[in-house]
Short mmCIF file of C-alpha atoms in Angstrom, two decimals:
data_model
loop_
_atom_site.label_atom_id
_atom_site.label_comp_id
_atom_site.label_asym_id
_atom_site.label_seq_id
_atom_site.Cartn_x
_atom_site.Cartn_y
_atom_site.Cartn_z
CA MET A 1279 114.08 113.98 26.13
CA LEU A 1280 113.27 117.27 27.86
CA GLY A 1281 110.93 118.20 24.98
CA VAL A 1282 108.95 114.96 25.43
CA ARG A 1283 108.57 115.60 29.18
CA ALA A 1284 107.46 119.18 28.61
CA SER A 1285 104.96 118.03 26.00
CA CYS A 1286 103.54 115.38 28.33
CA CYS A 1287 103.25 117.90 31.19
CA ALA A 1288 101.49 120.40 28.92
CA THR A 1289 99.04 117.72 27.74
CA ALA A 1290 98.30 116.62 31.31
CA LEU A 1291 97.74 120.21 32.41
CA ALA A 1292 95.39 120.85 29.48
CA LEU A 1293 93.33 117.75 30.33
CA PHE A 1294 93.16 118.80 33.98
CA VAL A 1295 91.95 122.30 33.09
CA VAL A 1296 89.31 120.94 30.69
CA GLY A 1297 88.11 118.48 33.35
CA CYS A 1298 87.80 121.23 35.96
CA GLY A 1299 85.55 123.27 33.71
CA SER A 1300 82.89 120.62 33.26
CA SER A 1301 79.25 121.59 33.63
CA GLY A 1302 78.14 118.31 35.21
CA GLY A 1303 77.92 119.50 38.81
CA GLY A 1304 80.60 119.52 41.44
CA THR A 1305 82.65 122.53 42.40
CA GLY A 1306 84.05 123.02 38.88
CA ALA A 1307 80.57 124.09 37.76
CA ASP A 1308 78.79 127.35 38.57
CA MET A 1309 77.37 127.00 42.09
CA GLY A 1310 75.50 130.31 41.98
CA SER A 1311 77.70 132.15 44.48
CA GLU A 1312 80.85 131.84 46.56
CA GLU A 1313 78.70 130.64 49.49
CA GLY A 1314 77.08 128.04 47.21
CA ARG A 1315 80.53 126.87 46.15
CA ARG A 1316 81.56 126.51 49.81
CA VAL A 1317 78.46 124.40 50.55
CA ALA A 1318 79.23 122.22 47.50
CA LEU A 1319 82.81 121.74 48.72
CA LEU A 1320 81.50 120.55 52.08
CA ILE A 1321 79.40 117.88 50.35
CA GLU A 1322 82.38 116.74 48.30
CA ASP A 1323 84.56 116.71 51.44
CA MET A 1324 82.22 114.09 52.89
CA ASN A 1325 83.78 111.60 50.45
CA ASP A 1326 87.14 112.02 52.19
CA ALA A 1327 85.86 112.38 55.76
CA LYS A 1328 83.25 109.62 55.90
CA GLY A 1329 85.67 106.99 57.25
CA ASN A 1330 86.95 109.24 60.04
CA GLN A 1331 84.42 109.64 62.87
CA LYS A 1332 86.09 112.70 64.42
CA ARG A 1333 86.33 114.51 61.09
CA THR A 1334 82.75 113.56 60.17
CA VAL A 1335 81.37 114.89 63.48
CA GLU A 1336 83.28 118.18 62.92
CA MET A 1337 81.44 118.64 59.59
CA PHE A 1338 78.09 118.84 61.39
CA VAL A 1339 76.46 121.73 63.26
CA LYS A 1340 77.27 121.62 66.99
CA GLY A 1341 74.52 119.85 68.90
CA THR A 1342 73.45 117.91 65.80
CA LYS A 1343 73.76 114.15 65.87
CA PRO A 1344 75.35 113.09 62.58
CA PRO A 1345 74.45 109.75 61.01
CA ASP A 1346 76.51 106.80 62.20
CA PRO A 1347 79.77 107.07 60.20
CA LYS A 1348 79.48 103.35 59.39
CA LYS A 1349 76.30 104.16 57.45
CA LEU A 1350 78.05 106.95 55.51
CA VAL A 1351 81.10 104.91 54.43
CA PRO A 1352 79.56 102.71 51.73
CA TYR A 1353 78.45 105.66 49.60
CA ASP A 1354 79.81 108.43 47.40
CA TYR A 1355 78.26 111.91 47.57
CA ALA A 1356 77.81 114.43 44.74
CA VAL A 1357 76.20 117.84 44.42
CA LEU A 1358 73.09 118.02 42.22
CA GLY A 1359 72.41 121.48 40.85
CA LYS A 1360 73.21 124.64 42.75
CA PRO A 1361 72.92 124.96 46.51
CA THR A 1362 70.19 127.36 47.64
CA VAL A 1363 71.66 129.83 50.12
CA ALA A 1364 69.52 132.14 52.27
CA GLY A 1365 71.63 134.07 54.76
CA GLU A 1366 73.04 131.63 57.31
CA THR A 1367 71.18 128.56 56.00
CA ALA A 1368 71.35 126.54 52.81
CA THR A 1369 69.91 123.44 51.16
CA CYS A 1370 71.27 121.27 48.39
CA LYS A 1371 70.21 118.14 46.57
CA VAL A 1372 72.77 115.38 46.98
CA ARG A 1373 73.15 112.30 44.77
CA ILE A 1374 74.22 109.21 46.67
CA ASP A 1375 75.86 106.36 44.78
CA LYS A 1376 77.58 103.11 45.57
CA PRO A 1377 81.32 103.11 44.72
CA THR A 1378 80.41 100.97 41.69
CA GLY A 1379 78.52 103.98 40.29
CA GLU A 1380 75.11 102.44 40.95
CA LYS A 1381 72.68 105.21 41.95
CA VAL A 1382 71.21 104.78 45.43
CA GLY A 1383 69.08 107.91 45.52
CA GLU A 1384 68.76 111.68 45.74
CA VAL A 1385 68.12 113.52 48.99
CA GLU A 1386 68.15 117.10 50.24
CA TRP A 1387 70.70 118.08 52.88
CA THR A 1388 70.48 121.23 54.98
CA PHE A 1389 73.33 123.43 56.16
CA GLU A 1390 73.98 126.23 58.66
CA LYS A 1391 76.81 128.65 58.94
CA GLU A 1392 78.83 128.54 62.18
CA GLY A 1393 81.09 131.57 62.26
CA ASP A 1394 82.60 131.67 58.76
CA LYS A 1395 82.24 127.91 58.08
CA TRP A 1396 79.36 125.99 56.59
CA LYS A 1397 78.33 122.88 58.52
CA ILE A 1398 75.86 120.10 57.76
CA LYS A 1399 72.62 120.26 59.75
CA THR A 1400 70.82 117.25 58.26
CA ALA A 1401 72.18 114.56 55.94
CA PRO A 1402 69.47 111.97 55.39
CA LEU A 1403 70.32 108.83 53.48
CA PRO A 1404 67.90 107.28 50.99
#
């Protein structure tokens, strides 16, 4: 019985590792730099934060008015390509989909670094 469990765990781990190395975008792909990877993670974090107003506001540059969280909730956000980082600012194309997978559109978001953290400056919706 122990051999079967070990085999199942090894198979699951192998599938996880293969999935993490995909080249289809997201943080498993090459984001150009560590800073680019951190910007990409922020975009992906929007999928978890979008239903929590306090957390969503904290993701944005201080003094920036984020979109109404109710408008963010019905969508899923994904990184398209590599973020472009220039010092303390960055831009990245973001694909916005409905949870059904239906594509809503592609937009460009902008980012600024506050201290050692990247924050969203603009996050237009299509």
